[in-house]
Structures are given as C-alpha cells and as structure tokens.
Amino acid sequence: MRVVFKWVARIAVMAVLAAVVVGLWKREEVMRLWAVNTLFDEGKIVKNFSNMERAFLTVPLSRGDGPVTPLPQGPEMVLPEGAAEWAEARSVTSLVVLDAGQVVHESYRLGTGPEDRRISWSMAKSFLSALFGIVEAEGAIDSLDDPVTRYAPQLAGSAYDGVSIRQVLQMTSGLEFDEDYLDYASDINRMGRVLALGGTMDGFAAGLTARAAKPGAVWKYVSIDTHALGMVIRGATGRDIPALMSEKVIAPLGLEAAPYYLSDGEGVAFVLGGLNLRSRDYARFGLMYEQRGRIAGKQVVSEDWVAASTRASAPTAPGEIGYGYQWWIPAGAPEGVFMARGIYGQYIYIDQARDVVIVVTAADRQFREDGVHKANVAMMRRIAEAL
C-alpha cells in the first residue's frame, strides 16, 4: 500500500509541475484571454479603452516624419443645454469639436486625458474605407464589382465565394454572423477570443460558411466584412495594412502621436476595430473628410471617393439609418452629414455644410439600449447647430 501511495504522490507532483510549466508557457495567452473577458467590466472599461495594448497583441503605425497638422484654438463655444448630463449618462471620455478647422471645445472625463490613445472600435472601418479609395484610385483594384476571391483567394469555398467587393463595402455580403456582444458564444465574441489567443483572423474569416441572404439583397452589419476588405487590399497590393495605412493615410494627416493596431497572432492588423489614436488625431481624420479628402494643402483621398463612400447606397430600410462604404449616414440627414461609429459610444460626426467635426469617445456599457444611439446623434446635431 505504501508503494501505491508513493507512486500516487509522485504522479501528483509531476502533474503539478507539468501544470506549472504549461501555465508559464501559456501565461501570456491566459492573461490576454482574462483581459478580454473582463474588458468591458464596470470599473475597468474606461482604463482598458485607453490601454488596449495590455489585452491584445499590437502592431505600430508610423506617423511619418512630417509636421503635426495644426488645429488652432478658436473661440470657446457654449455647449447646448443638456450636454453635461448627456456626457455623464453616456460615460463620455472625450469630446472634441472643430468649427472651420478650429478647436472650439475640448474636454476629457473619467480620469482620461488628451494624450490617451483610445480604441476606435468600428470607427476603424471608415479609416480602411479611406485606404481602399486610395488603393482603388491607384489602379490596384480593377472594379468594385470584382469578386473578393480574385484578390483574396483564401476565401474561396467560404461564404464570401461569389460576393463582390462593393457588397463587402456596403455590408451586403449576406453572411450569417452573430454580432451580439452580450452573448459569449456569438461570432463576434468568438472572433475576439481568436484575436486574444493569437489565432489567425484570415483563417477565422475563411472558416465562415453560413449565409443568411443572397449577396447584395439585404443590408446587415457584419464586422468581419471589413476584415475581408482588408484581405482584398493586401492581396491586391502585396503589402500589409499598417504600412499602407501609414504611408497613404496616417502620414498625410500629420498626427500628434503614432497610432497602433491590435493584431492577431500572425501580425495581421485588426482592421475592423483595432485602431488606437488620440482624440485630436481622430478629429484630424474627420477634418480631412469634412474638407472632401483634403488636409494640410494635400488631396489625400479623392473627392469622388469621399462623396461615393459617404452616400447612403446600401439597401437599408426607408427612413432608417443609411450606410455607404463603411460610413454611416444618420436617418433623415441632409447631404454632407455622415459619421464613423464604434461600439460603446465612439463617433466622428461630420457636417460638411456647417464645416463641423465632432469627436466623441466613451465607455458606455448601455450603448445598445433603445434610444441611446438616436440620443447621441441628436446631441451631436445640436452641438453642430449651436455653432
């Protein structure tokens, strides 16, 4: 019996040692997974949104060696009535308002500051739209009606087979994709775990085979469509997105600080929601679109692409919010009003006629509640009208 106990004890010790070795080997992955699973927890979300490099792998983007594009200080505006209460209710962390390229309001809340590089979430999609417009104008893409598999052959046999680039740009790919952030088993949360554990986003996209609708027939917001768009850009140019984005978009903007992307285990940028910039630098991107693709005396994105991408061209329901090429158009908005939008309350709101850009970052855990998005858009419209 003693011999048996000795062997049991030895096996137990070996099992513990093996667990320790595996734990140390996988410690970084385990820590990232834990960080992802607690990313949106109350008490952590604000700090997390300004320090995403703690939870994910990242790749840097060069800001270039050019000067910072100035944002001159203008006369301080008086925010409309109810703005303070709105900011508190929506856990707003920063608010930057530009009027004719001048900063007329800039404020930071909940312990954050102007030097924080804040997560874009899906505002990153609009940055990728800008890059796509440049790449297309340079001739790397023959037609928006080309199939995505022409440039991203890895997607052959997936639900993207037979889908055109235009349909991906408009979110009419027809993919079956569950975007419920509150469901642990949803596709969007499975994707997040792939990212956190250093998996491959290309492989995740290629593994999606279910369709909810015929391509082009129905508009449905599907975040992975933007990753497919990134695969098209990489396939068409033979270059990675961070290098292209730095050269074609970031450097001409004249940002204050170098941004970074979240990335997967292969160093592929998380283009559908992984950009991290300062709030004033988001405003510079918005200013470039407000000025129809031009900033600091240079045409960065063609005026034609700015107009086409920010026009409501996707088949959304009449009277509801519109969608273009990775840009949102508020319901009933006049021409020239559009926005980049991310979960938890991130916005770049642009009104070309009024010469206004509004950047909002937030950590709003109630962002999906009925009426919240409409209230946010209404407040941004009131701010623009107050100038």
Coordinates of C-alpha atoms in Angstrom, one line a residue:
M1 CA 0.0 0.0 0.0
R2 CA 2.9 2.4 0.8
V3 CA 4.3 1.7 -2.6
V4 CA 1.0 2.7 -4.2
F5 CA 0.8 5.9 -2.2
K6 CA 4.4 6.7 -3.2
W7 CA 3.6 6.3 -6.9
V8 CA 0.4 8.3 -6.5
A9 CA 2.3 11.1 -4.7
R10 CA 5.0 11.1 -7.5
I11 CA 2.3 11.3 -10.2
A12 CA 0.6 14.1 -8.4
V13 CA 3.8 16.1 -8.0
M14 CA 4.6 15.5 -11.7
A15 CA 1.1 16.7 -12.7
V16 CA 1.6 19.9 -10.6
L17 CA 5.0 20.5 -12.2
A18 CA 3.6 20.0 -15.7
A19 CA 0.7 22.3 -14.9
V20 CA 3.2 25.0 -13.7
V21 CA 5.3 24.6 -16.9
V22 CA 2.3 24.8 -19.2
G23 CA 1.0 27.7 -17.1
L24 CA 4.2 29.6 -17.5
W25 CA 4.4 28.8 -21.2
K26 CA 0.8 29.9 -21.8
R27 CA 0.8 32.7 -19.3
E28 CA 0.7 35.5 -21.8
E29 CA -2.2 33.9 -23.7
V30 CA -4.1 33.2 -20.5
M31 CA -3.5 36.8 -19.3
R32 CA -4.8 38.2 -22.6
L33 CA -7.8 36.0 -22.5
W34 CA -8.6 37.1 -19.0
A35 CA -8.1 40.7 -20.0
V36 CA -10.5 40.2 -23.0
N37 CA -13.1 38.5 -20.8
T38 CA -13.0 41.5 -18.3
L39 CA -12.5 44.2 -21.0
F40 CA -16.0 45.8 -20.5
D41 CA -16.3 45.2 -16.8
E42 CA -17.6 48.2 -14.8
G43 CA -14.6 49.8 -13.1
K44 CA -12.2 48.6 -15.7
I45 CA -13.7 49.6 -19.1
V46 CA -12.5 53.3 -19.1
K47 CA -8.9 52.4 -18.3
N48 CA -9.0 49.5 -20.7
F49 CA -10.2 51.6 -23.6
S50 CA -7.1 53.8 -23.2
N51 CA -4.7 50.9 -22.8
M52 CA -5.7 48.2 -25.2
E53 CA -2.1 47.0 -25.7
R54 CA -2.4 45.3 -22.3
A55 CA -5.1 42.9 -23.6
F56 CA -4.0 42.3 -27.2
L57 CA -1.1 41.8 -29.5
T58 CA -0.4 45.0 -31.4
V59 CA 1.5 46.4 -34.5
P60 CA 2.7 50.0 -34.7
L61 CA 1.8 52.5 -37.4
S62 CA 4.4 55.2 -38.3
R63 CA 3.0 58.7 -38.2
G64 CA 5.7 59.7 -40.7
D65 CA 8.3 62.4 -40.2
G66 CA 6.2 65.4 -41.3
P67 CA 5.0 68.2 -39.1
V68 CA 1.9 68.0 -37.0
T69 CA -1.2 69.5 -38.7
P70 CA -2.2 72.4 -36.6
L71 CA -5.7 72.6 -35.0
P72 CA -5.8 76.2 -34.0
Q73 CA -7.7 77.2 -30.9
G74 CA -10.9 79.0 -31.7
P75 CA -13.4 80.9 -29.6
E76 CA -14.8 78.5 -26.9
M77 CA -18.3 77.5 -27.7
V78 CA -21.2 77.2 -25.3
L79 CA -22.4 73.6 -25.4
P80 CA -26.2 73.2 -25.8
E81 CA -28.4 72.7 -22.8
G82 CA -28.3 69.1 -21.5
A83 CA -24.8 68.3 -22.9
A84 CA -23.2 67.9 -19.5
E85 CA -26.0 65.5 -18.4
W86 CA -25.7 63.6 -21.6
A87 CA -21.9 63.2 -21.2
E88 CA -22.3 61.9 -17.7
A89 CA -25.1 59.5 -18.6
R90 CA -23.2 58.1 -21.6
S91 CA -19.8 57.8 -19.9
V92 CA -18.2 60.1 -22.4
T93 CA -14.4 60.2 -22.0
S94 CA -13.6 62.9 -24.6
L95 CA -15.4 65.5 -26.7
V96 CA -13.6 67.5 -29.3
V97 CA -15.4 70.0 -31.6
L98 CA -13.9 71.6 -34.6
D99 CA -15.5 74.6 -36.3
A100 CA -13.9 75.6 -39.6
G101 CA -10.8 73.6 -38.5
Q102 CA -10.5 75.4 -35.1
V103 CA -10.9 73.7 -31.8
V104 CA -13.9 75.3 -30.1
H105 CA -14.4 72.7 -27.4
E106 CA -12.1 70.0 -26.0
S107 CA -12.8 68.2 -22.8
Y108 CA -11.7 64.9 -21.1
R109 CA -13.6 63.0 -18.4
L110 CA -13.4 60.0 -16.1
G111 CA -9.7 60.3 -15.5
T112 CA -8.6 60.3 -19.1
G113 CA -6.5 62.9 -20.9
P114 CA -5.5 64.3 -24.3
E115 CA -2.5 62.0 -24.6
D116 CA -4.6 58.8 -24.3
R117 CA -4.6 56.7 -27.4
R118 CA -8.2 55.5 -27.4
I119 CA -9.6 52.4 -29.1
S120 CA -11.6 53.2 -32.2
W121 CA -13.7 50.1 -32.3
S122 CA -15.6 50.3 -35.6
M123 CA -14.6 53.8 -36.5
A124 CA -11.5 51.9 -37.8
K125 CA -13.8 50.7 -40.7
S126 CA -14.0 54.3 -42.1
F127 CA -10.2 54.6 -42.0
L128 CA -10.0 51.4 -44.1
S129 CA -12.6 52.8 -46.5
A130 CA -10.3 55.8 -47.0
L131 CA -7.3 53.5 -47.7
F132 CA -9.4 51.4 -50.1
G133 CA -10.4 54.5 -52.0
I134 CA -6.7 55.4 -52.4
V135 CA -5.7 51.9 -53.5
E136 CA -8.6 51.7 -56.0
A137 CA -7.7 55.1 -57.5
E138 CA -4.1 54.0 -57.9
G139 CA -5.2 51.0 -60.0
A140 CA -4.6 48.1 -57.7
I141 CA -8.3 47.2 -57.9
D142 CA -9.9 46.9 -61.4
S143 CA -13.6 47.2 -60.3
L144 CA -15.7 47.3 -57.2
D145 CA -17.8 44.6 -58.8
D146 CA -14.9 42.1 -58.9
P147 CA -15.4 39.1 -56.6
V148 CA -13.4 39.3 -53.4
T149 CA -11.9 35.9 -54.1
R150 CA -10.0 37.4 -57.1
Y151 CA -7.8 39.3 -54.6
A152 CA -8.3 37.1 -51.5
P153 CA -8.2 33.5 -52.9
Q154 CA -8.1 32.2 -49.3
L155 CA -11.8 33.0 -49.1
A156 CA -12.7 30.6 -51.9
G157 CA -15.1 28.0 -50.6
S158 CA -16.2 30.2 -47.8
A159 CA -19.4 32.3 -47.5
Y160 CA -17.5 35.0 -49.4
D161 CA -17.4 33.0 -52.6
G162 CA -19.4 34.9 -55.1
V163 CA -19.5 38.1 -53.1
S164 CA -18.3 41.3 -54.8
I165 CA -16.1 44.0 -53.3
R166 CA -18.9 46.5 -53.5
Q167 CA -21.2 44.2 -51.4
V168 CA -18.5 43.9 -48.8
L169 CA -18.0 47.7 -48.7
Q170 CA -21.8 48.1 -48.2
M171 CA -22.2 45.2 -45.7
T172 CA -24.5 43.3 -48.0
S173 CA -22.3 40.2 -48.2
G174 CA -25.2 38.0 -47.0
L175 CA -23.0 36.2 -44.4
E176 CA -24.7 34.7 -41.3
F177 CA -22.8 36.4 -38.5
D178 CA -23.9 37.0 -34.9
E179 CA -22.8 40.4 -33.7
D180 CA -24.3 40.1 -30.2
Y181 CA -21.6 41.5 -27.9
L182 CA -23.5 40.3 -24.8
D183 CA -23.6 36.6 -26.0
Y184 CA -20.4 34.8 -25.0
A185 CA -20.9 32.3 -27.8
S186 CA -21.7 34.8 -30.6
D187 CA -19.5 35.0 -33.7
I188 CA -18.1 38.4 -32.7
N189 CA -17.0 37.2 -29.3
R190 CA -15.6 34.0 -30.8
M191 CA -13.6 36.3 -33.0
G192 CA -12.4 38.3 -30.1
R193 CA -11.1 35.2 -28.4
V194 CA -9.3 34.2 -31.6
L195 CA -7.6 37.6 -31.6
A196 CA -6.7 37.5 -27.9
L197 CA -5.2 34.0 -28.1
G198 CA -3.0 34.8 -31.1
G199 CA -5.1 33.0 -33.6
T200 CA -5.4 33.8 -37.3
M201 CA -8.1 36.3 -38.4
D202 CA -7.7 35.2 -42.1
G203 CA -8.4 31.6 -41.0
F204 CA -11.4 32.7 -39.0
A205 CA -12.9 34.6 -42.0
A206 CA -12.2 31.7 -44.4
G207 CA -13.9 29.3 -42.0
L208 CA -17.2 31.1 -42.2
T209 CA -19.6 29.2 -44.5
A210 CA -23.1 30.1 -43.5
R211 CA -25.2 32.6 -45.4
A212 CA -28.3 34.5 -44.2
A213 CA -29.2 36.0 -47.5
K214 CA -28.2 36.3 -51.2
P215 CA -25.2 38.6 -51.6
G216 CA -26.4 42.2 -52.4
A217 CA -30.0 41.5 -51.3
V218 CA -30.1 42.7 -47.7
W219 CA -28.1 45.1 -45.6
K220 CA -26.8 43.5 -42.4
Y221 CA -24.0 45.0 -40.3
V222 CA -21.3 42.3 -40.3
S223 CA -17.9 43.4 -38.9
I224 CA -16.0 40.5 -40.4
D225 CA -16.8 42.0 -43.8
T226 CA -14.2 44.7 -43.1
H227 CA -11.6 42.0 -42.4
A228 CA -12.4 40.5 -45.8
L229 CA -11.9 44.0 -47.3
G230 CA -8.5 44.2 -45.7
M231 CA -7.7 40.8 -47.2
V232 CA -8.6 42.2 -50.6
I233 CA -6.3 45.2 -50.1
R234 CA -3.4 43.0 -49.0
G235 CA -3.9 40.7 -51.9
A236 CA -4.2 43.5 -54.5
T237 CA -1.1 45.4 -53.3
G238 CA 1.1 42.7 -51.8
R239 CA 1.6 44.9 -48.7
D240 CA 0.3 44.8 -45.2
I241 CA -2.3 47.2 -43.9
P242 CA -0.2 49.1 -41.3
A243 CA 2.5 50.0 -43.8
L244 CA -0.1 51.1 -46.4
M245 CA -2.2 52.9 -43.9
S246 CA 0.8 54.8 -42.5
E247 CA 2.0 55.8 -45.9
K248 CA -1.3 56.7 -47.6
V249 CA -3.5 58.0 -44.8
I250 CA -1.7 58.5 -41.5
A251 CA 1.4 60.4 -42.6
P252 CA -0.5 62.9 -44.7
L253 CA -2.9 63.6 -41.7
G254 CA 0.0 65.0 -39.6
L255 CA -1.0 63.3 -36.4
E256 CA 0.4 64.2 -33.0
A257 CA 1.2 60.6 -32.0
A258 CA 1.9 57.3 -33.7
P259 CA -1.2 55.1 -33.7
Y260 CA -1.2 51.3 -33.3
Y261 CA -3.4 48.5 -34.4
L262 CA -4.5 45.5 -32.4
S263 CA -3.3 42.4 -34.3
D264 CA -3.7 38.6 -34.5
G265 CA -1.0 36.0 -33.9
E266 CA 0.3 36.4 -37.4
G267 CA 0.8 40.2 -37.1
V268 CA -2.3 40.9 -39.3
A269 CA -3.9 44.1 -38.2
F270 CA -7.4 44.1 -36.7
V271 CA -8.7 46.4 -39.3
L272 CA -12.4 46.2 -38.4
G273 CA -12.0 47.8 -35.0
G274 CA -8.4 47.9 -33.7
L275 CA -7.0 51.4 -34.3
N276 CA -5.9 53.4 -31.4
L277 CA -5.4 57.2 -31.7
R278 CA -5.6 60.4 -29.7
S279 CA -8.9 62.2 -29.8
R280 CA -7.4 65.2 -31.6
D281 CA -6.0 62.8 -34.2
Y282 CA -9.4 61.3 -34.8
A283 CA -10.5 64.9 -35.3
R284 CA -7.8 65.4 -38.0
F285 CA -9.1 62.4 -39.9
G286 CA -12.6 63.8 -39.6
L287 CA -11.4 67.2 -40.8
M288 CA -9.9 65.6 -43.9
Y289 CA -13.2 64.1 -44.8
E290 CA -15.1 67.2 -43.9
Q291 CA -12.8 69.0 -46.4
R292 CA -13.7 66.4 -49.0
G293 CA -10.5 64.4 -48.8
R294 CA -8.1 67.3 -48.4
I295 CA -5.9 68.3 -45.4
A296 CA -2.8 70.5 -45.0
G297 CA -2.9 71.5 -48.6
K298 CA -2.9 68.0 -50.0
Q299 CA -5.6 65.8 -51.5
V300 CA -5.3 62.6 -49.6
V301 CA -8.5 60.8 -50.7
S302 CA -10.2 61.7 -53.9
E303 CA -13.2 64.0 -53.7
D304 CA -15.2 61.4 -55.7
W305 CA -14.4 58.6 -53.3
V306 CA -15.4 60.8 -50.3
A307 CA -18.7 61.5 -51.9
A308 CA -19.4 58.0 -53.0
S309 CA -18.4 56.3 -49.8
T310 CA -20.4 58.7 -47.5
R311 CA -23.6 58.5 -49.6
A312 CA -26.3 56.1 -48.4
S313 CA -26.1 53.4 -51.1
A314 CA -26.7 50.2 -49.2
P315 CA -30.3 48.8 -49.2
T316 CA -31.3 49.9 -45.7
A317 CA -34.9 50.2 -44.8
P318 CA -36.6 53.5 -45.8
G319 CA -36.5 56.1 -43.1
E320 CA -33.8 54.2 -41.1
I321 CA -30.1 54.9 -40.8
G322 CA -28.1 54.8 -44.1
Y323 CA -24.9 53.1 -44.9
G324 CA -22.3 53.7 -47.6
Y325 CA -18.8 52.3 -48.0
Q326 CA -18.0 51.7 -44.3
W327 CA -19.6 55.0 -43.3
W328 CA -22.9 55.7 -41.5
I329 CA -25.5 58.3 -42.6
P330 CA -28.0 59.4 -39.9
A331 CA -31.6 58.9 -40.7
G332 CA -33.0 62.0 -42.5
A333 CA -29.7 63.7 -42.6
P334 CA -29.0 66.3 -45.3
E335 CA -26.3 65.7 -47.8
G336 CA -22.8 66.0 -46.3
V337 CA -23.7 64.8 -42.9
F338 CA -22.2 61.4 -42.1
M339 CA -20.2 59.6 -39.4
A340 CA -17.8 56.9 -38.3
R341 CA -19.3 54.9 -35.5
G342 CA -18.0 52.4 -33.0
I343 CA -19.5 50.3 -30.1
Y344 CA -19.6 51.7 -26.6
G345 CA -20.2 55.3 -27.9
Q346 CA -17.4 56.2 -30.3
Y347 CA -18.2 58.7 -33.1
I348 CA -16.6 61.0 -35.7
Y349 CA -19.6 63.2 -36.7
I350 CA -19.1 65.3 -39.8
D351 CA -21.2 68.1 -41.2
Q352 CA -19.7 69.4 -44.4
A353 CA -22.2 72.3 -44.9
R354 CA -21.6 73.7 -41.4
D355 CA -17.8 73.0 -41.6
V356 CA -18.1 71.0 -38.3
V357 CA -16.3 67.9 -37.0
I358 CA -17.3 66.3 -33.6
V359 CA -15.3 63.5 -32.0
V360 CA -16.9 61.6 -29.1
T361 CA -15.2 58.7 -27.3
A362 CA -17.0 56.9 -24.5
A363 CA -17.2 53.8 -22.4
D364 CA -20.9 53.4 -22.4
R365 CA -21.9 50.0 -21.2
Q366 CA -25.6 50.8 -22.1
F367 CA -24.8 51.7 -25.7
R368 CA -27.2 49.1 -27.1
E369 CA -30.2 50.2 -25.1
D370 CA -33.2 51.6 -27.0
G371 CA -32.8 55.2 -28.0
V372 CA -29.2 55.6 -26.9
H373 CA -27.7 55.9 -30.4
K374 CA -30.5 58.3 -31.5
A375 CA -29.9 60.5 -28.5
N376 CA -26.2 60.6 -29.2
V377 CA -26.8 61.6 -32.8
A378 CA -29.3 64.2 -31.7
M379 CA -26.8 65.7 -29.3
M380 CA -24.1 65.9 -31.9
R381 CA -26.5 67.5 -34.3
R382 CA -27.4 70.1 -31.6
I383 CA -23.8 70.8 -30.9
A384 CA -23.2 71.4 -34.7
E385 CA -26.3 73.6 -34.9
A386 CA -25.1 75.6 -31.9
L387 CA -22.1 76.9 -33.8

